[in-house]
CSV table of C-alpha atoms and ligand atoms in Angstrom, one decimal:
chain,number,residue,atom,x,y,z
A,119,UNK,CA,-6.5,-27.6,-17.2
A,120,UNK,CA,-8.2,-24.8,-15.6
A,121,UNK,CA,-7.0,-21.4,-14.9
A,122,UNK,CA,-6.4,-19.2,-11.3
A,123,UNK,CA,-4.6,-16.0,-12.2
A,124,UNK,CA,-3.1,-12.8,-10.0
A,125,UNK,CA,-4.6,-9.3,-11.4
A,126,UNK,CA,-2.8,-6.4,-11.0
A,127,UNK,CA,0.4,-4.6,-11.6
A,128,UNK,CA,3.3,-5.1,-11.1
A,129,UNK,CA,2.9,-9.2,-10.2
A,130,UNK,CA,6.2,-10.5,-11.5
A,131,UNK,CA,8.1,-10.4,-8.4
A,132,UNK,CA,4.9,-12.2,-6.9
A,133,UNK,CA,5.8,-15.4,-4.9
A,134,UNK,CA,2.1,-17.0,-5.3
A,135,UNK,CA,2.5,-18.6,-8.4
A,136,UNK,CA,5.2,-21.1,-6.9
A,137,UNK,CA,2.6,-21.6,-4.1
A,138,UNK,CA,0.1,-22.3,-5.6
A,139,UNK,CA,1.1,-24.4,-7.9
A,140,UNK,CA,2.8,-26.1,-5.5
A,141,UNK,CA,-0.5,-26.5,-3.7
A,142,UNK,CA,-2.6,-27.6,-6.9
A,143,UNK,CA,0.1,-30.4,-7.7
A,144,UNK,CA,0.1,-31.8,-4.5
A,145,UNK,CA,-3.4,-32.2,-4.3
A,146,UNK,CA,-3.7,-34.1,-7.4
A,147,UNK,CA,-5.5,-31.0,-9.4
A,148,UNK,CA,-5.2,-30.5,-12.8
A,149,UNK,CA,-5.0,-26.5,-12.4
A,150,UNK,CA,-2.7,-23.9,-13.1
A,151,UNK,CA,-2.2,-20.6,-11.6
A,152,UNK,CA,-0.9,-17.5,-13.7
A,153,UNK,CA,-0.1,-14.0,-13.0
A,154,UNK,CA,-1.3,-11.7,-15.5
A,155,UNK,CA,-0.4,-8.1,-15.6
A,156,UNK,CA,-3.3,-6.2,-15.5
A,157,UNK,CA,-4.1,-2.6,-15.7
A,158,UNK,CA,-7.0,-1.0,-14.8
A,159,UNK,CA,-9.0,-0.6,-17.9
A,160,UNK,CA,-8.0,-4.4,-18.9
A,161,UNK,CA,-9.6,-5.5,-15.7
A,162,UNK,CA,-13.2,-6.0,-16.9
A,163,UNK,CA,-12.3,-8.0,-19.6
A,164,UNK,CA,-10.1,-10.0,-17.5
A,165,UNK,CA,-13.4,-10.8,-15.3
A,166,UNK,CA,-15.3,-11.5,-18.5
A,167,UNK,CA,-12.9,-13.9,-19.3
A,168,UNK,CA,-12.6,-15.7,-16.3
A,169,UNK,CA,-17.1,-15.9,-16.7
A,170,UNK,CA,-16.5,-17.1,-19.8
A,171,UNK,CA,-13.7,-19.6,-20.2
A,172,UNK,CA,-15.0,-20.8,-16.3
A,173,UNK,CA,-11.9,-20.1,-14.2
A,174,UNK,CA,-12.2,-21.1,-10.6
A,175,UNK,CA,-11.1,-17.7,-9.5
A,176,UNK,CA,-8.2,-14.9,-8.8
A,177,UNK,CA,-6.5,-13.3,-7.0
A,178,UNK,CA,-6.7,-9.5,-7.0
A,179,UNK,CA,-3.3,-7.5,-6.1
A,180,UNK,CA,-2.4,-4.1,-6.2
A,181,UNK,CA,-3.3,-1.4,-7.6
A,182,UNK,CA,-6.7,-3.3,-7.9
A,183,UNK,CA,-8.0,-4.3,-4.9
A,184,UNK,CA,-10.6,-1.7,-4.3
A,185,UNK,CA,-11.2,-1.0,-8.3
A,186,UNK,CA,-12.4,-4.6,-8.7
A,187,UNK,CA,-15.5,-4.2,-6.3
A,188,UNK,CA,-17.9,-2.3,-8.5
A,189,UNK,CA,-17.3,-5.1,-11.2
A,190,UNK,CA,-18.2,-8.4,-9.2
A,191,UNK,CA,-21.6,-9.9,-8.4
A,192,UNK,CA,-21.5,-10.4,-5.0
A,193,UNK,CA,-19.2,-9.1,-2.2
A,194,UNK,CA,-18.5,-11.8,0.9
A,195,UNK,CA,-18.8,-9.9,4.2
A,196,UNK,CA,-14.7,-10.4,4.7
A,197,UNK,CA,-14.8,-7.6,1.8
A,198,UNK,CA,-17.0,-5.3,2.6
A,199,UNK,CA,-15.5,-5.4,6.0
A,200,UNK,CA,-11.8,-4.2,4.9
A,201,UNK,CA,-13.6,-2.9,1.4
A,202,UNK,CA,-11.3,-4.4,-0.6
A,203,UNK,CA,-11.0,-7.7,-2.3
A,204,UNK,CA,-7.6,-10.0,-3.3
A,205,UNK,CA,-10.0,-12.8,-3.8
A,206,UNK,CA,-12.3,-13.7,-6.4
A,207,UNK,CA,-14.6,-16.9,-6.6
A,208,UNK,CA,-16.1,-17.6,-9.9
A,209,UNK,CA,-19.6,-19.5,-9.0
A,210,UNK,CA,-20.8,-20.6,-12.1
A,211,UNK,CA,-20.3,-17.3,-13.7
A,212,UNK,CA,-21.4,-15.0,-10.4
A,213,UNK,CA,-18.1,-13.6,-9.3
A,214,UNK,CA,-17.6,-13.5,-5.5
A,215,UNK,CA,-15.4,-10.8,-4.1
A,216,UNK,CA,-13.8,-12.2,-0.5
A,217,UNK,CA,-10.8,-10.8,1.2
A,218,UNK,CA,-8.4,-13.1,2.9
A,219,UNK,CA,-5.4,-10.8,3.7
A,220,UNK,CA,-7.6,-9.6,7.0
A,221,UNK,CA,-8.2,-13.3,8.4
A,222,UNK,CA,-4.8,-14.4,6.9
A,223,UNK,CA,-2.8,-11.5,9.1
A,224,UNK,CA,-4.3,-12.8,12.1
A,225,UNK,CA,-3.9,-16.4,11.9
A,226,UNK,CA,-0.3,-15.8,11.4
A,227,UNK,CA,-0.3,-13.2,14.2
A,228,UNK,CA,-2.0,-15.6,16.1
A,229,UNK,CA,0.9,-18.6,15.5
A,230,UNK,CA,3.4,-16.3,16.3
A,231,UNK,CA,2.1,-14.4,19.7
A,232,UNK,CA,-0.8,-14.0,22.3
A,233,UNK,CA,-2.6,-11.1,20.8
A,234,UNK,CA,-4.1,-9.0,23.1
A,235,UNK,CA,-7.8,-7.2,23.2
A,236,UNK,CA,-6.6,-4.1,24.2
A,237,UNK,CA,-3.8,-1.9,23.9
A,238,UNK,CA,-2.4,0.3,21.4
A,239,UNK,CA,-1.2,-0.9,17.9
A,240,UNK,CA,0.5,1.1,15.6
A,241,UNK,CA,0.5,0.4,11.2
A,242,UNK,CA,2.4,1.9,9.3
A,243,UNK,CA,0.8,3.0,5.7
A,244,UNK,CA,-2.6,2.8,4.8
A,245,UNK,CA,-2.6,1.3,1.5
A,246,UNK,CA,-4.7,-2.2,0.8
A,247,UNK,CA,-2.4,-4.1,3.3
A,248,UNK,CA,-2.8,-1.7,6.2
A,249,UNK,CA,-6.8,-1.4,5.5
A,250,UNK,CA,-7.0,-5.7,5.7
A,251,UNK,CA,-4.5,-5.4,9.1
A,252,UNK,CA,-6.0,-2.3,10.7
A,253,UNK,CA,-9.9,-4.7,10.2
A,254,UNK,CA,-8.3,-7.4,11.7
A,255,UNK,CA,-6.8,-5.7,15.1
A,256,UNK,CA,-10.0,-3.5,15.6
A,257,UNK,CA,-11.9,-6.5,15.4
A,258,UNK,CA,-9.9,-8.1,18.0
A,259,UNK,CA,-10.3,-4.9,19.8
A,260,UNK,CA,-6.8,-2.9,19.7
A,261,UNK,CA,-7.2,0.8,19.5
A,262,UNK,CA,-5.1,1.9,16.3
A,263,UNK,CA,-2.5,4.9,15.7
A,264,UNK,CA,-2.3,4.9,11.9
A,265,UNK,CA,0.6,7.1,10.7
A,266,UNK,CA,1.0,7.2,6.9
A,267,UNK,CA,3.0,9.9,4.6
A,268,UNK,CA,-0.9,10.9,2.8
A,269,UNK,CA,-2.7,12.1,5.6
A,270,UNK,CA,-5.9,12.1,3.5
A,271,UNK,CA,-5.8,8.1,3.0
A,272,UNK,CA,-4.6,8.0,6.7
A,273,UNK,CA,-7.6,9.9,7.8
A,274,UNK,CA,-9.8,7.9,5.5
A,275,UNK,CA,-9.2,4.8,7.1
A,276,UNK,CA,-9.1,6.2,10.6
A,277,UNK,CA,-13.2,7.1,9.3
A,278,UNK,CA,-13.7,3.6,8.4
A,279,UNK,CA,-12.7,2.0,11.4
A,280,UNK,CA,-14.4,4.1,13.4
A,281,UNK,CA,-17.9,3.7,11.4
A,282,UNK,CA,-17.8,-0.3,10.6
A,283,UNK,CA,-16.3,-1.6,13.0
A,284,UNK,CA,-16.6,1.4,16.6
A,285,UNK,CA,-13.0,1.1,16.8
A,286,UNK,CA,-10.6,4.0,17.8
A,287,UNK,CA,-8.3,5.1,15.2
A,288,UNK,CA,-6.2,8.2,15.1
A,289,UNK,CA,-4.1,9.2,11.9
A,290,UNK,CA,-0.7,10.9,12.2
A,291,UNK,CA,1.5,12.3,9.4
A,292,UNK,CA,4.7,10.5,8.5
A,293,UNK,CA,7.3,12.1,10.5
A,294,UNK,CA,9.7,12.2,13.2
A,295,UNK,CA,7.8,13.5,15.7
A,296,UNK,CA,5.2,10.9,15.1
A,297,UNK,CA,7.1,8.2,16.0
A,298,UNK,CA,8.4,9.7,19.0
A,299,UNK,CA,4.3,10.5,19.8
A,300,UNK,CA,3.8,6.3,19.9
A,301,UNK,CA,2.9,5.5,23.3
A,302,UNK,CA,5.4,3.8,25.3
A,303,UNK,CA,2.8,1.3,25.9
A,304,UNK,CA,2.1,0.1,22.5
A,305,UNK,CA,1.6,-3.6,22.4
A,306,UNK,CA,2.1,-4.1,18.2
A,307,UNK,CA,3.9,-2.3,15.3
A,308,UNK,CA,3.2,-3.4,11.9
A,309,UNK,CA,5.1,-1.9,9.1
A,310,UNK,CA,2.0,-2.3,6.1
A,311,UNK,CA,4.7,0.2,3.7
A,312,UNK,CA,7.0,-1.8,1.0
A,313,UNK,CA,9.8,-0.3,3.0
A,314,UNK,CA,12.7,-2.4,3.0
A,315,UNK,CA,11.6,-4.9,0.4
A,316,UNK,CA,14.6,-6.3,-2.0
A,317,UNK,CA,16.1,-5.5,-3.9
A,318,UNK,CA,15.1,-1.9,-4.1
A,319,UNK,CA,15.2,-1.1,-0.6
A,320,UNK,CA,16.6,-2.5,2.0
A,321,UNK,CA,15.8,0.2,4.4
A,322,UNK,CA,14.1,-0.7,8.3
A,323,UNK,CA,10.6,1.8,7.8
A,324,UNK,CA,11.5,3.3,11.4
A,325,UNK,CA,13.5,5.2,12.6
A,326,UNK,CA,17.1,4.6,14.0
A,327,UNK,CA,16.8,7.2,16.7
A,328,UNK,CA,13.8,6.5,17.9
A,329,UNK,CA,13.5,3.6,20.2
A,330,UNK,CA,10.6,0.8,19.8
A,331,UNK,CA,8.6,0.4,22.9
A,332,UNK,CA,9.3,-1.9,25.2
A,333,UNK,CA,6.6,-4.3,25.1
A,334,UNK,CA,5.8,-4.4,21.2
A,335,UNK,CA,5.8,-7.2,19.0
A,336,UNK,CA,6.7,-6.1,15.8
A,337,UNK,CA,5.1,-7.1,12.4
A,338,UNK,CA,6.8,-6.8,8.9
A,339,UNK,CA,4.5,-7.5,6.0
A,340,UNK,CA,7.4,-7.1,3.6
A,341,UNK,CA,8.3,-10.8,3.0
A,342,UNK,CA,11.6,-10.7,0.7
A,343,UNK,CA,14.2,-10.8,2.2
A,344,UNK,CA,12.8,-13.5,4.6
A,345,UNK,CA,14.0,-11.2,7.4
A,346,UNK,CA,13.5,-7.7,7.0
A,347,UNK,CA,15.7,-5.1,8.4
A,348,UNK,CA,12.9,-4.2,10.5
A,349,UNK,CA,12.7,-8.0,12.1
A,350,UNK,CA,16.5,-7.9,12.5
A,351,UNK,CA,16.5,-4.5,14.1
A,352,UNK,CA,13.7,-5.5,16.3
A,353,UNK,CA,15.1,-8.8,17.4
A,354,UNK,CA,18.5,-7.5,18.1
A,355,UNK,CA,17.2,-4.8,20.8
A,356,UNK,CA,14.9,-7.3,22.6
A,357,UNK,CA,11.3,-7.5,20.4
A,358,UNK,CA,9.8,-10.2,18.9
A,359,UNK,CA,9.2,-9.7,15.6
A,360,UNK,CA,8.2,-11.8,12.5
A,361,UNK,CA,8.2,-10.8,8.6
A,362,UNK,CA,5.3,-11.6,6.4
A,363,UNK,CA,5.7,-15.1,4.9
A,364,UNK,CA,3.2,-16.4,7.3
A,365,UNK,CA,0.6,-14.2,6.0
A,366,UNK,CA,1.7,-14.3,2.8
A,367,UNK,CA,1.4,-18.5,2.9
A,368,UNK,CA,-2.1,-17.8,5.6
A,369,UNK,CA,-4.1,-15.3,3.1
A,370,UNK,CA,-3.3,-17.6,0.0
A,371,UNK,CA,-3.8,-21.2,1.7
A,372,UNK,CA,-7.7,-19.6,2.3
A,373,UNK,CA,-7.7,-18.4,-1.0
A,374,UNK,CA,-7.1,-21.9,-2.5
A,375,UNK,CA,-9.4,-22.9,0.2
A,376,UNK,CA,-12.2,-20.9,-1.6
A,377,UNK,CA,-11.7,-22.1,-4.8
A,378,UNK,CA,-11.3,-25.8,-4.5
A,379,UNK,CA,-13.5,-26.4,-1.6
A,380,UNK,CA,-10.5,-28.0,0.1
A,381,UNK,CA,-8.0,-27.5,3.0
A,382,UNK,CA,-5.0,-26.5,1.5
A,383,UNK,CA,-1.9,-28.4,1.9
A,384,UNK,CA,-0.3,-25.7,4.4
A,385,UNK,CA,2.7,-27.8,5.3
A,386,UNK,CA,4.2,-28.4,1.7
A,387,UNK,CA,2.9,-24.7,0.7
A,388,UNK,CA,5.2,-23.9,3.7
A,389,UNK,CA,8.5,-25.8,2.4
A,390,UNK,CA,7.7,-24.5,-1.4
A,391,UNK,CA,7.7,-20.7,0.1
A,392,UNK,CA,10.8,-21.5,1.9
A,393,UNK,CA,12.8,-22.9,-1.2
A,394,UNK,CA,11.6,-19.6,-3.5
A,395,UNK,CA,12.8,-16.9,-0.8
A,396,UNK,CA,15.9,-18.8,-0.5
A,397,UNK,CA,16.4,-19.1,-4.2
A,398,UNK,CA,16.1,-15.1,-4.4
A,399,UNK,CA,18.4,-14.3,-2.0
A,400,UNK,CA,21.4,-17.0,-2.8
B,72,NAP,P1,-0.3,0.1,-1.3
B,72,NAP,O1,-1.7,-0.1,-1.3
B,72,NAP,O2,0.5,0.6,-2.4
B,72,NAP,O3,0.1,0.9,0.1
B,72,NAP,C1,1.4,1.2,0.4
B,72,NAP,C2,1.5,2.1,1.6
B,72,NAP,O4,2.8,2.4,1.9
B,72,NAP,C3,0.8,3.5,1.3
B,72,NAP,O5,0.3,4.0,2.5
B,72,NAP,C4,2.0,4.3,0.9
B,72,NAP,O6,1.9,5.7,1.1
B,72,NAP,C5,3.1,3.8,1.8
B,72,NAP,N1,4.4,4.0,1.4
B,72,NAP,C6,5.0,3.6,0.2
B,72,NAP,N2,6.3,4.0,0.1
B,72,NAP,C7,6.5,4.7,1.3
B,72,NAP,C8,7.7,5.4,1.7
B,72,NAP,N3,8.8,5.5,1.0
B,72,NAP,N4,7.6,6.0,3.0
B,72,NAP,C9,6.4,5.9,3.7
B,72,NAP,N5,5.3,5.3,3.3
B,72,NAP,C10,5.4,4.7,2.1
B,72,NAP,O7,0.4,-1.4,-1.0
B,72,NAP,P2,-0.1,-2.6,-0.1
B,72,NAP,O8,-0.9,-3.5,-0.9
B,72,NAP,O9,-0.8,-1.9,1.1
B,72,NAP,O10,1.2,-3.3,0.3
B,72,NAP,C11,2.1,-2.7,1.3
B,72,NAP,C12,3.2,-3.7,1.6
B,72,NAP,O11,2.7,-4.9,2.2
B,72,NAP,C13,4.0,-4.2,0.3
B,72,NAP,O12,5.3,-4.4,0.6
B,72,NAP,C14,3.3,-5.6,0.1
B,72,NAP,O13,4.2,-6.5,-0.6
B,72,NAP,C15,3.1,-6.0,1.5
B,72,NAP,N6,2.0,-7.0,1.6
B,72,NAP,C16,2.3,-8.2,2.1
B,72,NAP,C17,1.3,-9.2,2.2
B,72,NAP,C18,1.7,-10.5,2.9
B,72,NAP,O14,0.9,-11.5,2.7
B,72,NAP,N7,2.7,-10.6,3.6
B,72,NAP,C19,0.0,-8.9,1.8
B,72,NAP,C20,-0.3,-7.7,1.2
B,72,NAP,C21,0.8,-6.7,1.1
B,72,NAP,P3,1.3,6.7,-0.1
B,72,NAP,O15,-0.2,6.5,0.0
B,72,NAP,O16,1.7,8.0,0.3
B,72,NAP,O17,1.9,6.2,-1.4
């Protein structure tokens, strides 16, 4: 049988196991796919384990998304472009860092709205998730208002977009007074924070006072519950909003896609998501 395992820490609560299993059986393969809690000094040997027992490939989750990079082959563009990989492709023993969460954001965006190429969009955070989201919009050519509690990682992705890919990006501090500084015209909020993820928190990441601008679609990465507070909150004062399922199901359907050299069976990956986020909230 061989082996696709999720690096990083903590991956317990991670719903891609059941997916991609799911995905595997239904396409006749005989492979398995694991999470393994990994730190950051047992990554390497994770990687030269995966060389030397030939595992397709991995996926790489936080906190390792960015530590991986100096210890792969080969970087695909789609990771040098958010500089960070959740994907690796063992070729023969060269390991291939890609990034699929970018791409995988926007095909769900996509399904779910008429993205514009211009306008304001606001993310919330700058962690891995926001870095993949914020690469995706300033591709598609959305000028970004980054506001994130560490100013310093906020800043530093501000710097990135601007230098790889000529977008505009401004960085705000976390606070009330940055939310009410969102321009009334903002076309897309995405919260890229683990704010109101179950069970810990079940909290909406903005604030209750401030009002969401008119026109926004809003855009909850968090996945569990199904529908965030966020989405709810959203939805109930006129916004269209989605939670982050679809990406979650997008950016690992082109992850499977990577390492089998298939299309991946989106439909039953789909139904198998489904079943799991219903399980954890019956
Ligand atoms: P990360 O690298 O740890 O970044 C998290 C970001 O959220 C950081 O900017 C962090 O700020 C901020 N943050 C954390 N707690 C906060 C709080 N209480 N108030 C304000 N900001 C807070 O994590 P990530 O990989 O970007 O993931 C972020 C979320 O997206 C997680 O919930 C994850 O499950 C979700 N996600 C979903 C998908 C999907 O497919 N749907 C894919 C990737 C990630 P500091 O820097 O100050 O800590």
């Amino acid at each position: 049988m061989k082996r696709v395992v999720l690096l990083g820490s903590p991956v317990a609560h991670s719903l891609s196991p059941v997916i991609q299993n799911a995905a595997f059986q239904v396409s006749g393969l005989d492979w398995c796919y694991e999470a393994i809690e990994t730190e950051a000094e047992e990554l390497e040997p994770a990687l030269d384990r995966m060389r030397a027992e030939a595992w397709p490939g991995a996926n790489v989750t936080i906190p390792l998304k960015e530590a991986v990079m100096p210890l792969l082959d080969e970087l695909d563009p789609s990771a040098i472009e958010v500089s960070a990989v959740n994907t690796v492709v063992n070729e023969g023993g060269h390991l291939v860092g890609h990034n699929t969460d970018s791409s995988g954001f926007m095909r769900d965006l996509r399904a779910h709205w008429r993205v514009p190429t211009h306008g304001v969009a606001v993310i919330l955070g700058a962690g891995g998730a926001a870095r993949a989201v914020a690469a995706a919009l300033a591709r598609q050519g959305l000028e970004l208002v980054l506001i994130a509690r560490s100013e310093r990682r906020a800043g530093m992705l501000a710097d990135h977009i601007q230098l790889r890919h000529s977008g505009k990006a401004t960085a705000i501090p976390w606070n009330r007074q940055a939310f009410q500084r969102i321009p009334p015209d903002c076309v897309l909020i995405v919260n890229a924070t683990p704010l109101g993820m179950a069970p810990a928190d079940q909290d909406s990441p903005w604030p209750a006072e401030v009002p969401i601008p008119a026109a926004a679609f809003v855009y909850d990465l968090v996945y569990t519950p199904r529908e965030t507070r966020l989405v709810q909150e959203a939805r109930l004062s006129g916004h269209q909003s989605v939670s982050g399922g679809g990406m979650l199901l997008e950016q690992g359907a082109l992850s499977y896609e990577q390492w089998t050299g298939r299309r991946a069976p989106r439909r039953q990956m789909r139904a198998t998501l489904r079943r799991a986020q219903e399980r954890l909230h019956a």
